[in-house]
Coordinates of C-alpha atoms (C1' of nucleotides) in Angstrom, one line a residue:
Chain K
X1 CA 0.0 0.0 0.0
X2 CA 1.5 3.6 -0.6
X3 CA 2.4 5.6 2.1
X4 CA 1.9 9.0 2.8
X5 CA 4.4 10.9 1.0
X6 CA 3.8 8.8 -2.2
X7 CA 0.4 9.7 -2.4
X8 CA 1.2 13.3 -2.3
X9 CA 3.7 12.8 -5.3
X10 CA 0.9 12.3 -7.6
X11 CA -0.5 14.5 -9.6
X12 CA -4.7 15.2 -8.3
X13 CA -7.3 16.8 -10.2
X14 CA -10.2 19.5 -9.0
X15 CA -13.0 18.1 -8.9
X16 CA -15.8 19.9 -9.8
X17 CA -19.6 19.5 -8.5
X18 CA -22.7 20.3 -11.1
X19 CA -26.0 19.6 -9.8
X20 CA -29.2 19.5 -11.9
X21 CA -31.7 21.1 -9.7
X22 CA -35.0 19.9 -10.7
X23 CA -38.3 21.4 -9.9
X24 CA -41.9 21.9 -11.6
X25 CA -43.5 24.8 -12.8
X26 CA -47.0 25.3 -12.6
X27 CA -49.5 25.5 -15.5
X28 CA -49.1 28.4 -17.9
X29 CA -52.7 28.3 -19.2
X30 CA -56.3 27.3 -17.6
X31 CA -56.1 23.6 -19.0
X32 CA -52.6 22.8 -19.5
X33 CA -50.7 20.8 -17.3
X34 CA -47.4 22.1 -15.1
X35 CA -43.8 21.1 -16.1
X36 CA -40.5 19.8 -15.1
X37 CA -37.9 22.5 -14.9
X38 CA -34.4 23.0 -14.3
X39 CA -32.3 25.6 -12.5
X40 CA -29.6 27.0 -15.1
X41 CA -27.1 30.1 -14.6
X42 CA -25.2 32.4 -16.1
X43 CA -26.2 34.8 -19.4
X44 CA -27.3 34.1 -22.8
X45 CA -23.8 32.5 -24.1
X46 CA -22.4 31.2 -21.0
X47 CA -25.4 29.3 -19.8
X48 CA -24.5 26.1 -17.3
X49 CA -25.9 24.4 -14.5
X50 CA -25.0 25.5 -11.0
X51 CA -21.6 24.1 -9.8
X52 CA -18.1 24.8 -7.8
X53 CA -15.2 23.2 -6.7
X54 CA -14.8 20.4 -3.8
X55 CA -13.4 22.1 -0.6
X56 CA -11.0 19.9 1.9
X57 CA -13.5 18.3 4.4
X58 CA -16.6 18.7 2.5
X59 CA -18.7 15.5 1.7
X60 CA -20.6 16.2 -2.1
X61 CA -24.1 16.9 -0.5
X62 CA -22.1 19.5 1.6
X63 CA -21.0 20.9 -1.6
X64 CA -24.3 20.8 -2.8
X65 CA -25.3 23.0 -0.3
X66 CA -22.5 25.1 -0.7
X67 CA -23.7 25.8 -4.4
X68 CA -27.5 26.2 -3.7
X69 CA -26.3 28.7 -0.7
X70 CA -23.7 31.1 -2.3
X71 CA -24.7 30.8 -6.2
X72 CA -28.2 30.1 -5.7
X73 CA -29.3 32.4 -2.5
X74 CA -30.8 29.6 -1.1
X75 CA -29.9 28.5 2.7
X76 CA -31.7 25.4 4.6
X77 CA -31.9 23.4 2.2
X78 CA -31.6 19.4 2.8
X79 CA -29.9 17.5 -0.4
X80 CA -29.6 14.3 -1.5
X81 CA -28.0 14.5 -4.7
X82 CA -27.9 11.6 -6.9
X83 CA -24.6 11.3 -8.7
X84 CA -25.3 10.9 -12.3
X85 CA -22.2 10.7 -14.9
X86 CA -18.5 12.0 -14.1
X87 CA -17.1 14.1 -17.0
X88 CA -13.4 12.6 -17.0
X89 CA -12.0 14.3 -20.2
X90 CA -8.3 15.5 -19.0
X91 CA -8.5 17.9 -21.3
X92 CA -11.8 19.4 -21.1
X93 CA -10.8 22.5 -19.1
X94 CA -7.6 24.1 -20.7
X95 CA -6.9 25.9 -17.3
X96 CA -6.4 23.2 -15.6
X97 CA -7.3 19.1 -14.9
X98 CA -11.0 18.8 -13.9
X99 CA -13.0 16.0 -13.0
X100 CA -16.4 16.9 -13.3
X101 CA -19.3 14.9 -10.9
X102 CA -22.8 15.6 -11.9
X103 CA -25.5 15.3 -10.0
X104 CA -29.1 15.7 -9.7
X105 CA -31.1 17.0 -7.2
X106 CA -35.2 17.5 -6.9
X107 CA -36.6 20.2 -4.5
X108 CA -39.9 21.6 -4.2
X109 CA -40.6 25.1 -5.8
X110 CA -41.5 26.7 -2.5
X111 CA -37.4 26.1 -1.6
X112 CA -36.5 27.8 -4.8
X113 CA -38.8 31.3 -4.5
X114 CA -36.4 33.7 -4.7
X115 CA -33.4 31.7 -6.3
X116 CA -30.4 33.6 -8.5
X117 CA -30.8 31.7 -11.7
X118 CA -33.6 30.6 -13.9
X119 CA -36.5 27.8 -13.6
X120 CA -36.1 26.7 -17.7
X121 CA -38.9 24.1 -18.7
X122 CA -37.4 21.0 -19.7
X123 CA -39.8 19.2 -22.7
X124 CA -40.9 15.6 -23.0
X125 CA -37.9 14.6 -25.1
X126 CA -35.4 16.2 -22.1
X127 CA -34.2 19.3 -23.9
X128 CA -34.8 22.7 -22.7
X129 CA -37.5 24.8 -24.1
X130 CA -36.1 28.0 -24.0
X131 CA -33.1 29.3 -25.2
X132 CA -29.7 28.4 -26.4
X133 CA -27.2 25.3 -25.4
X134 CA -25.9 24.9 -22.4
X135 CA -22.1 24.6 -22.6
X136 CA -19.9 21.9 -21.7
X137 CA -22.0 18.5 -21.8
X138 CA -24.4 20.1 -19.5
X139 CA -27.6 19.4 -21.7
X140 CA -26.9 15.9 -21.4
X141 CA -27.3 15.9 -17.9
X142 CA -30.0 17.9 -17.8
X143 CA -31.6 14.9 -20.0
X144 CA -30.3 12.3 -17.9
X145 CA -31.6 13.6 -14.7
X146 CA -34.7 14.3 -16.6
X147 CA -35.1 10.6 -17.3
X148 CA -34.4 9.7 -14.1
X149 CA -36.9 11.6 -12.6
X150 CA -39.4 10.8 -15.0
X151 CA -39.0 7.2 -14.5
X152 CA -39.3 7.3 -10.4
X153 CA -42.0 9.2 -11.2
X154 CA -43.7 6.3 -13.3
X155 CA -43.9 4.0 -10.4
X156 CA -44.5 5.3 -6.7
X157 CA -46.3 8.7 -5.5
X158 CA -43.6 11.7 -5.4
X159 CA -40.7 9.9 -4.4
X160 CA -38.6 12.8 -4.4
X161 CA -40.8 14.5 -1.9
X162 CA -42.0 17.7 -4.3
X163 CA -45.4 18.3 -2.8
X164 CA -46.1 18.8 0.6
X165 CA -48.3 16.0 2.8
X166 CA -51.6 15.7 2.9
X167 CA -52.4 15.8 -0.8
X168 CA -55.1 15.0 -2.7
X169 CA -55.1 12.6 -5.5
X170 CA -55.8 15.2 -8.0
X171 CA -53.0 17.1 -6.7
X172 CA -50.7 13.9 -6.7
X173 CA -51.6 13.3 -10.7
X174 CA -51.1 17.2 -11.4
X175 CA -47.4 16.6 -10.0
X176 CA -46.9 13.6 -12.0
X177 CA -47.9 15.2 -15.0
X178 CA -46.2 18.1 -14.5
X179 CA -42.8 15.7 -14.2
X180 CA -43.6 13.1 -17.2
X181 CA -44.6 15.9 -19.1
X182 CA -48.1 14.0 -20.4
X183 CA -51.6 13.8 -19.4
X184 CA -52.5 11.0 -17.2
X185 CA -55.6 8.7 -16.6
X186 CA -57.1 9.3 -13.5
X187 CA -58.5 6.4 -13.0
X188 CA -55.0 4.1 -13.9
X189 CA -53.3 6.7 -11.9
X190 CA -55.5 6.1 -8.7
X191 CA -55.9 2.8 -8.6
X192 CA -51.5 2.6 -9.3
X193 CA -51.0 5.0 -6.3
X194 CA -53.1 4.2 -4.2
X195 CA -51.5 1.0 -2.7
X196 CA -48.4 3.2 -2.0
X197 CA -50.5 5.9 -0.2
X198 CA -51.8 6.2 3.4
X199 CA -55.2 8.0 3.7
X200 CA -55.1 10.3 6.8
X201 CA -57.8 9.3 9.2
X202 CA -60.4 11.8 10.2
X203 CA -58.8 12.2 13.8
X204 CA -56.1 13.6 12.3
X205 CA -57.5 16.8 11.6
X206 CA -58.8 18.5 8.2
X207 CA -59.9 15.2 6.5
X208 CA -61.5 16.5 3.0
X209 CA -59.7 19.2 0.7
X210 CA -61.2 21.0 -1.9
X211 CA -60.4 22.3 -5.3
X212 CA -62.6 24.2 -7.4
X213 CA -65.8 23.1 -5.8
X214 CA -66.9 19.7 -6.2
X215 CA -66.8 16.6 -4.1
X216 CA -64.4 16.9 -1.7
X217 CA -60.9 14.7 -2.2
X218 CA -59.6 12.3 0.6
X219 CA -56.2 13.6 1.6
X220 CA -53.3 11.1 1.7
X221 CA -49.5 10.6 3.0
X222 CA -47.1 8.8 1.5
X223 CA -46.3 5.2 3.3
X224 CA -43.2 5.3 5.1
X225 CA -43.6 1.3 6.1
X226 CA -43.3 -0.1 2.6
X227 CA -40.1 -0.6 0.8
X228 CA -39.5 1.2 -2.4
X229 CA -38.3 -2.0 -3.8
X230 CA -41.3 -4.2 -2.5
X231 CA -44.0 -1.3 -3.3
X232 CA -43.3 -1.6 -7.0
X233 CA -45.0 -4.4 -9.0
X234 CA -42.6 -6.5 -10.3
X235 CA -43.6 -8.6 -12.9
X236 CA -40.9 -9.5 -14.8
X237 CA -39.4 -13.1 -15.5
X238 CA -39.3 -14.9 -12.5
X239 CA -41.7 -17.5 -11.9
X240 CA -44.3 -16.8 -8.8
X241 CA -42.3 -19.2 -6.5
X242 CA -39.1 -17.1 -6.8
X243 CA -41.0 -13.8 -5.1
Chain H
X1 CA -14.6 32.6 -13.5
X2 CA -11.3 31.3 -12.1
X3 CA -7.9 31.9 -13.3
X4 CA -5.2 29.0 -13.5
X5 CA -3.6 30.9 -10.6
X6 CA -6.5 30.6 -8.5
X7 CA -7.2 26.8 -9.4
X8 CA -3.8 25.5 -8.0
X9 CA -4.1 27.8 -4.9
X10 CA -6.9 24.9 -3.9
X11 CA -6.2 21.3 -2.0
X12 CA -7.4 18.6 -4.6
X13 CA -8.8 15.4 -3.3
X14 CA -6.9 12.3 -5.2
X15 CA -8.9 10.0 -7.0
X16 CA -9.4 6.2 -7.2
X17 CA -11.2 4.1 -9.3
X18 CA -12.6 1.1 -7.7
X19 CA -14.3 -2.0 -9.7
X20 CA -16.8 -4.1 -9.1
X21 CA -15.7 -6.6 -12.3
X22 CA -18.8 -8.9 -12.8
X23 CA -18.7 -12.1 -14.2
X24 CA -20.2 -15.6 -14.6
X25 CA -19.1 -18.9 -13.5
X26 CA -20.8 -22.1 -15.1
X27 CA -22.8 -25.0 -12.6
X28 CA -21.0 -26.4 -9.7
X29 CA -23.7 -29.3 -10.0
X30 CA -25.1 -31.4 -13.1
X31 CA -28.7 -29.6 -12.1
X32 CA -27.7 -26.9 -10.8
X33 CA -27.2 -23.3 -11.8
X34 CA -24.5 -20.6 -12.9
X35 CA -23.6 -17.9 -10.3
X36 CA -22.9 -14.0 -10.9
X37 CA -19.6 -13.6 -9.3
X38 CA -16.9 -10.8 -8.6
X39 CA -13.6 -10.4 -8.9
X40 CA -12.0 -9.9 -5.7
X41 CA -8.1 -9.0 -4.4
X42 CA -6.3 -9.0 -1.6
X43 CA -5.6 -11.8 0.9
X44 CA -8.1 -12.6 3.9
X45 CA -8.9 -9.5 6.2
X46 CA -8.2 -7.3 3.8
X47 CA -10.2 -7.8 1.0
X48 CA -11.2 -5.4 -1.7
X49 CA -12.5 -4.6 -4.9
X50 CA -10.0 -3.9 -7.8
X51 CA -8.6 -0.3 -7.8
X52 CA -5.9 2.7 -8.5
X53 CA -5.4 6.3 -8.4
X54 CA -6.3 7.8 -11.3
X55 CA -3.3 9.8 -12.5
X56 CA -3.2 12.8 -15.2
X57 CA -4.1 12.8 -18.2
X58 CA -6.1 9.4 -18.0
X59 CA -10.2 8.9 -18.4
X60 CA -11.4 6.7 -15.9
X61 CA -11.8 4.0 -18.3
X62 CA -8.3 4.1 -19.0
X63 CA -7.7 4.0 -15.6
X64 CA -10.0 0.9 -15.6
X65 CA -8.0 -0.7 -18.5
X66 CA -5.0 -0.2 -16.2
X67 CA -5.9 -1.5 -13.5
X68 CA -7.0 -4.5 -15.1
X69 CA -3.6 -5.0 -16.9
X70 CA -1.5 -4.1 -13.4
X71 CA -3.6 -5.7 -10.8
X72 CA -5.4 -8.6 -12.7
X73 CA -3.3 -9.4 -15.5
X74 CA -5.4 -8.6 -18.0
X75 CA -4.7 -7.2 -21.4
X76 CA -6.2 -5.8 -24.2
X77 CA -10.2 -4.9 -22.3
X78 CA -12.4 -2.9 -23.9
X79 CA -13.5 -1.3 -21.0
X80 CA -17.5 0.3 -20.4
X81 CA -17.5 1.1 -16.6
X82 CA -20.5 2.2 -15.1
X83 CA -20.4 4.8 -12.5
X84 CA -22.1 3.5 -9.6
X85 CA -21.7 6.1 -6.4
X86 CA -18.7 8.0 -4.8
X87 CA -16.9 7.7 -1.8
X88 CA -16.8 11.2 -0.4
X89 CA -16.4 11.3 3.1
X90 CA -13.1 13.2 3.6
X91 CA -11.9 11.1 6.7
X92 CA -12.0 7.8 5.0
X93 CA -8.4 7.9 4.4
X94 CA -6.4 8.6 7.0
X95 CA -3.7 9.2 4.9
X96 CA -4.7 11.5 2.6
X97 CA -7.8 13.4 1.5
X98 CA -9.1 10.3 -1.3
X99 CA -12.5 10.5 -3.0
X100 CA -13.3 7.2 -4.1
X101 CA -15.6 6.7 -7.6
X102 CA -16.8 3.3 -7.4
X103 CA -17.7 1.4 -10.9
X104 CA -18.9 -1.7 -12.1
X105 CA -18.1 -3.4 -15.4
X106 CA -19.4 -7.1 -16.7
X107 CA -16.5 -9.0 -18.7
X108 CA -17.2 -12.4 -20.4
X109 CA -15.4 -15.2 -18.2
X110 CA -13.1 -15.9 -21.6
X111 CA -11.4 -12.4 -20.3
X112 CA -11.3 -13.5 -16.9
X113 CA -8.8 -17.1 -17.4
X114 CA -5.6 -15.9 -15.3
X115 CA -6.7 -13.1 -13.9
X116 CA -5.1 -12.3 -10.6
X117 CA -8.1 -12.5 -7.6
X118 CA -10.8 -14.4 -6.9
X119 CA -14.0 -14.5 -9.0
X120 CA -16.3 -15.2 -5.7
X121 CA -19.9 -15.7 -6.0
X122 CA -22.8 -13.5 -5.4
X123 CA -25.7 -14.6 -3.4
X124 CA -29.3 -13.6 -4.7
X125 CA -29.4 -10.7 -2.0
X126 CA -26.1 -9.3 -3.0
X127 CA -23.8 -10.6 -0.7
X128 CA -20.5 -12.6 -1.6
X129 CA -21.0 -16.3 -0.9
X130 CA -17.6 -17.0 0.6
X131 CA -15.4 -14.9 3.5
X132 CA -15.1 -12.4 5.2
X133 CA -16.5 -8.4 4.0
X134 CA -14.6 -6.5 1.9
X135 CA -12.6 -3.7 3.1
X136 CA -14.7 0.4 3.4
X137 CA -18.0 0.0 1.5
X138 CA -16.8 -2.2 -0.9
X139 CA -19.8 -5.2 -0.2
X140 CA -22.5 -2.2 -0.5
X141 CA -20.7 -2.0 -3.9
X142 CA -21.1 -5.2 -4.8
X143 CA -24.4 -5.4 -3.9
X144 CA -25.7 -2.3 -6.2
X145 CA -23.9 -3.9 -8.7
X146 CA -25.4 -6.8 -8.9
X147 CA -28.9 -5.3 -8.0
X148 CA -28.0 -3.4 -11.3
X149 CA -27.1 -5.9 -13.5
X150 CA -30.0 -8.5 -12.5
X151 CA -32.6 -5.4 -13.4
X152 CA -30.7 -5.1 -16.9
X153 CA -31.1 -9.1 -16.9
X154 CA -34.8 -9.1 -16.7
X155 CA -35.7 -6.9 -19.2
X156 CA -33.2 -7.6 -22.4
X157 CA -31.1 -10.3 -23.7
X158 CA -27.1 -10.4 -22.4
X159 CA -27.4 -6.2 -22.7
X160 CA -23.5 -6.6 -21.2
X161 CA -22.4 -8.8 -23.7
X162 CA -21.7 -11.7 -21.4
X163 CA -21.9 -14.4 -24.6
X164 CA -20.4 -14.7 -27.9
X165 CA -22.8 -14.6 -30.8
X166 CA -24.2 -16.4 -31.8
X167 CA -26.4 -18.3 -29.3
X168 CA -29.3 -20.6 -28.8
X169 CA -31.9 -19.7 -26.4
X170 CA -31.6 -22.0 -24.4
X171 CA -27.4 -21.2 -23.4
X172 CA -29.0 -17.3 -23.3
X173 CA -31.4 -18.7 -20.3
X174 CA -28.8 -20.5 -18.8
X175 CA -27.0 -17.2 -18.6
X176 CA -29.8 -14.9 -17.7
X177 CA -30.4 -17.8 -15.0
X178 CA -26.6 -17.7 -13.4
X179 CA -26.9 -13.6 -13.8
X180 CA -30.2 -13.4 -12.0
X181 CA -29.6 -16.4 -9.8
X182 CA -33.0 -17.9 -10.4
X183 CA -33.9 -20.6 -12.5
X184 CA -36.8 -19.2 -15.3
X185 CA -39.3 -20.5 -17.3
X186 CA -38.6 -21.7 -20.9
X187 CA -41.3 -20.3 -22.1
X188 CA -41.9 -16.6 -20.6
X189 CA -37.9 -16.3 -21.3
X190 CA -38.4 -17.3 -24.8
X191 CA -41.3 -14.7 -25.2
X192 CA -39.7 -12.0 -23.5
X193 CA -36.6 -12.1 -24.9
X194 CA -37.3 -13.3 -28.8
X195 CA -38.1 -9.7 -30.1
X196 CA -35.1 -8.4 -29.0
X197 CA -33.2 -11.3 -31.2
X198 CA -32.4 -11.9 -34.9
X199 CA -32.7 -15.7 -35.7
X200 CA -29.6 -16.3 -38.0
X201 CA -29.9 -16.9 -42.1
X202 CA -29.0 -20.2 -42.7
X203 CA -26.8 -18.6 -45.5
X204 CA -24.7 -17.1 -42.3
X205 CA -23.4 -20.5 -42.4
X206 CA -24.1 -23.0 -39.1
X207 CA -27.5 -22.7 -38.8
X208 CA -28.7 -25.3 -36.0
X209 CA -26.3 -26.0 -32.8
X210 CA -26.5 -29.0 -30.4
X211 CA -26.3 -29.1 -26.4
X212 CA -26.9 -32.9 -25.2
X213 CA -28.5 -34.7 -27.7
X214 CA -32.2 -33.3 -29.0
X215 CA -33.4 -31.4 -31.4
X216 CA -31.2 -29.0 -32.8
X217 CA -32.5 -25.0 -31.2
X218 CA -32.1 -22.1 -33.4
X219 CA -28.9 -19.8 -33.1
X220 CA -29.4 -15.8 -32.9
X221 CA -27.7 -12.7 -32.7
X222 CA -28.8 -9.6 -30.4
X223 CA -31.1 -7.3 -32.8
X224 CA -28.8 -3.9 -33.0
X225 CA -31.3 -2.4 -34.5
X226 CA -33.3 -1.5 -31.5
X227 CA -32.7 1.1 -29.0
X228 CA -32.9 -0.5 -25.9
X229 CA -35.5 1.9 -24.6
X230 CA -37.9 0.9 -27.0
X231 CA -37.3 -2.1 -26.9
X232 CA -38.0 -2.9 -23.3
X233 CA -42.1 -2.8 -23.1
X234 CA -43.7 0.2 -21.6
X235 CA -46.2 -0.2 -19.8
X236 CA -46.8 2.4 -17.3
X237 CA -49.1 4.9 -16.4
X238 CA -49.0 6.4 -19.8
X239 CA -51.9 6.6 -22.0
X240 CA -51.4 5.0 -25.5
X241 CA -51.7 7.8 -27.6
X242 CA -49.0 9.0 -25.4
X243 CA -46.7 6.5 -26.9
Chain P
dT1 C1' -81.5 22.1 -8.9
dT2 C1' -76.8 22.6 -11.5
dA3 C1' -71.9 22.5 -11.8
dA4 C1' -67.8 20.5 -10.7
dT5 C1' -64.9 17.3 -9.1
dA6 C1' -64.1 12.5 -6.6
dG7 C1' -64.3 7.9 -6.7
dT8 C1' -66.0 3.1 -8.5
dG9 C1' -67.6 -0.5 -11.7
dT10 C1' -66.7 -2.9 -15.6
dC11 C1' -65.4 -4.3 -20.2
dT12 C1' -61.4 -5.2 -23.3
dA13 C1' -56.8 -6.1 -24.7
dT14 C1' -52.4 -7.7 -23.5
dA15 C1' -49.0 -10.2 -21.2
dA16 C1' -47.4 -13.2 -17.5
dG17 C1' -47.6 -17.8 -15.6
dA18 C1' -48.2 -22.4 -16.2
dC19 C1' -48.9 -26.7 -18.4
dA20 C1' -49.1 -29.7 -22.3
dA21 C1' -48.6 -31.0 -27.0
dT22 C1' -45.9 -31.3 -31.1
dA23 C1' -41.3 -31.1 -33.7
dT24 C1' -36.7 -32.6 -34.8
dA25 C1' -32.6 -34.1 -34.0
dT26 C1' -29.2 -38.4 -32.1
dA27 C1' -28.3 -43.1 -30.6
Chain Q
dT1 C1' -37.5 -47.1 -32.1
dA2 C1' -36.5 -44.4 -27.5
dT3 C1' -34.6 -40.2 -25.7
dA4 C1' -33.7 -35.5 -25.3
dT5 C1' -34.3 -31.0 -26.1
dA6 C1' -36.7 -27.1 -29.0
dT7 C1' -40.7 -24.8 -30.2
dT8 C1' -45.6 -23.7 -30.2
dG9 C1' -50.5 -23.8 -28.5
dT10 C1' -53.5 -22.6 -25.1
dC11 C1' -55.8 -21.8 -20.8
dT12 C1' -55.8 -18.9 -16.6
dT13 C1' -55.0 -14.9 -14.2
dA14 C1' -53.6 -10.1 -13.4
dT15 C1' -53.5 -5.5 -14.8
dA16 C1' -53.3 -1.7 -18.0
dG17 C1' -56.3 1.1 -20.7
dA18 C1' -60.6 3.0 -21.5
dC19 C1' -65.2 4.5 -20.7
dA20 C1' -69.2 5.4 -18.0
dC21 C1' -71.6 5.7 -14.0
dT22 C1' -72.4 7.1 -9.1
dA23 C1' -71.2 10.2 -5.0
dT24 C1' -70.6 14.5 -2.6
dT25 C1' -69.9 18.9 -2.0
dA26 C1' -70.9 24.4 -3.1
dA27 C1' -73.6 27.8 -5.2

DNA sequence: TTAATAGTGTCTATAAGACAATATATA
DNA sequence: TATATATTGTCTTATAGACACTATTAA
């Protein structure tokens, strides 16, 4: 095993952290549906996702937080990033070597009033709607995470926490569209949720929401007791007796 | 933005590269199964996945396709790593500041004849079959490793290229069965997987192979013609005009 | 009452899961 | 021929997808 001084021979790259911050916009129009959106920086030209440099004795997620505080504006914010791709290209920055670790990151738009930086839609195919390419490979992320998201998003009620509990179904399907970017069947949607859902009891206080008049909704939390790996359906190839 | 000056003027973390190398070994038993397995260094109480620093001017996967040729003996890999999680907490070595990037890569076990380590077994829950844990995280690596590769298992034919083209369905099963770690049904395998294969011409020469006597099975090819994502079916909460 | 939304019933199409029948080679 | 494996047929069950009906509130 090297010792000490031999590891500090070696030459050691910055390392870099980007984060795809992901939120959801609401709807533009009376009947449209809301939309996934990412936080990008920087002017017209110079466009890139939010990022800075590893610091000695920071962990990623504090870097995270790092970013969202001093480029963002945004303090109190808990982050789980997901590590996405690592850009490893020695030459990629001509300044100097940088390793490059992407990650995404979902929060929920009320963290994100008041951000430096803007909320850009991100359309169903994962590019941006507005506005010109991001630089480096940052687009790519951008539809990575995109992907990502949209897949969790296929299979158990907001798993990346973006609405606040109790919610109503409706409110739960709005969400989900808003992320896949598509219209969804109420009814499918329901009766897919609904296994991973909790309804609150009436003891626990305000039992029916409303919307826009109409029947009133039963409210919901998300179930903490079930795995996310057992809550899925998983029909696939194994026969019965191997589950 | 940062001059060059200002860059150096910051401690850098080094970097390793550690491996989960996947592979396949055949039936212990006449009946039995295959096993997923992993390539594992070091001597008892010290065990750990395959790794390096990277050093300058390298990607990671040439940093893979050394550490394979210093460490394992192994020559002339093409080299696809996936990126599975980083190491990041800034104690971990005492020696040093060392951020780890932890990877996985599936090699056919033709690559794997004289490599240096032991290719150990993985149980269906992840966990290696035989010893003692690996050194730092390096079982939790394992085990999203093979939690990843088993989900690619289900859904496609070989995706990682495990065997040599062409193949009968029945050695692909075998496969998928050592892989997963479950024994499958002939017939839900051969449905799920057929339209994601091309049957071979029997102008492509050898049209029919044998196993043990019986009637000869057709040989095919993976179909490259197919991107994987629309290949696997989709059915999720979409409506079908949605897709 | 009407308007508006919530929630359920039910029919159809598709695919998994399971078993059995048929096909094609070798010995 | 018997034997072994490959391939296809088909029945059952589960669920997605779709549509329509019922339920419950406010105005």
């Amino acid at each position: 095993m090297l010792e000490k001084d031999d590891l500090a021979r070696f030459p050691r790259p910055n390392v870099a952290v980007d984060i795809a911050v992901l939120s959801v916009l609401p709807r533009q129009l009376p009947h449209a549906i809301g939309s996934l959106a990412v936080l990008i920086e920087g002017e017209p030209g110079g466009r890139t996702l939010p990022g800075r440099f590893l610091r000695e004795g920071q962990t990623i997620s504090e870097c995270v937080v790092d970013v969202l505080s001093v480029k963002a504006g945004m303090s109190n914010v808990r982050a789980e990033p997901r590590l996405l791709r690592a850009f490893d290209d020695p030459r990629r920055d001509p300044r100097a070597w940088t390793l490059s670790l992407a990650h995404s990151l979902t929060l929920p738009p009320r963290l994100l009033r008041g951000a430096r930086g803007a909320l850009v839609p991100i359309a169903a195919g994962g590019q941006l709607v507005l506005g010109e390419p991001l630089l480096f490979d940052h687009d790519a992320i951008v539809s990575e995470a995109a992907a990502a998201i949209r897949e969790r998003y296929e299979r158990l009620p907001d798993p990346d926490g973006l609405l606040e509990e109790p919610f109503t179904i409706a409110e739960l399907k709005s969400l989900h569209e808003a992320v896949i970017g598509v219209r969804l069947l109420k009814d499918t949607f329901r009766r897919r949720m609904e296994p991973n859902l909790r309804p609150l009891a009436e003891a626990d206080g305000a039992r029916l929401l409303r919307s826009d008049g109409g029947r009133p909704a039963q409210v919901f939390t998300r179930r903490a007791d079930l795995e996310p790996e057992a809550a899925i359906q998983r029909r696939g190839l194994l026969p019965r007796a191997a589950r």
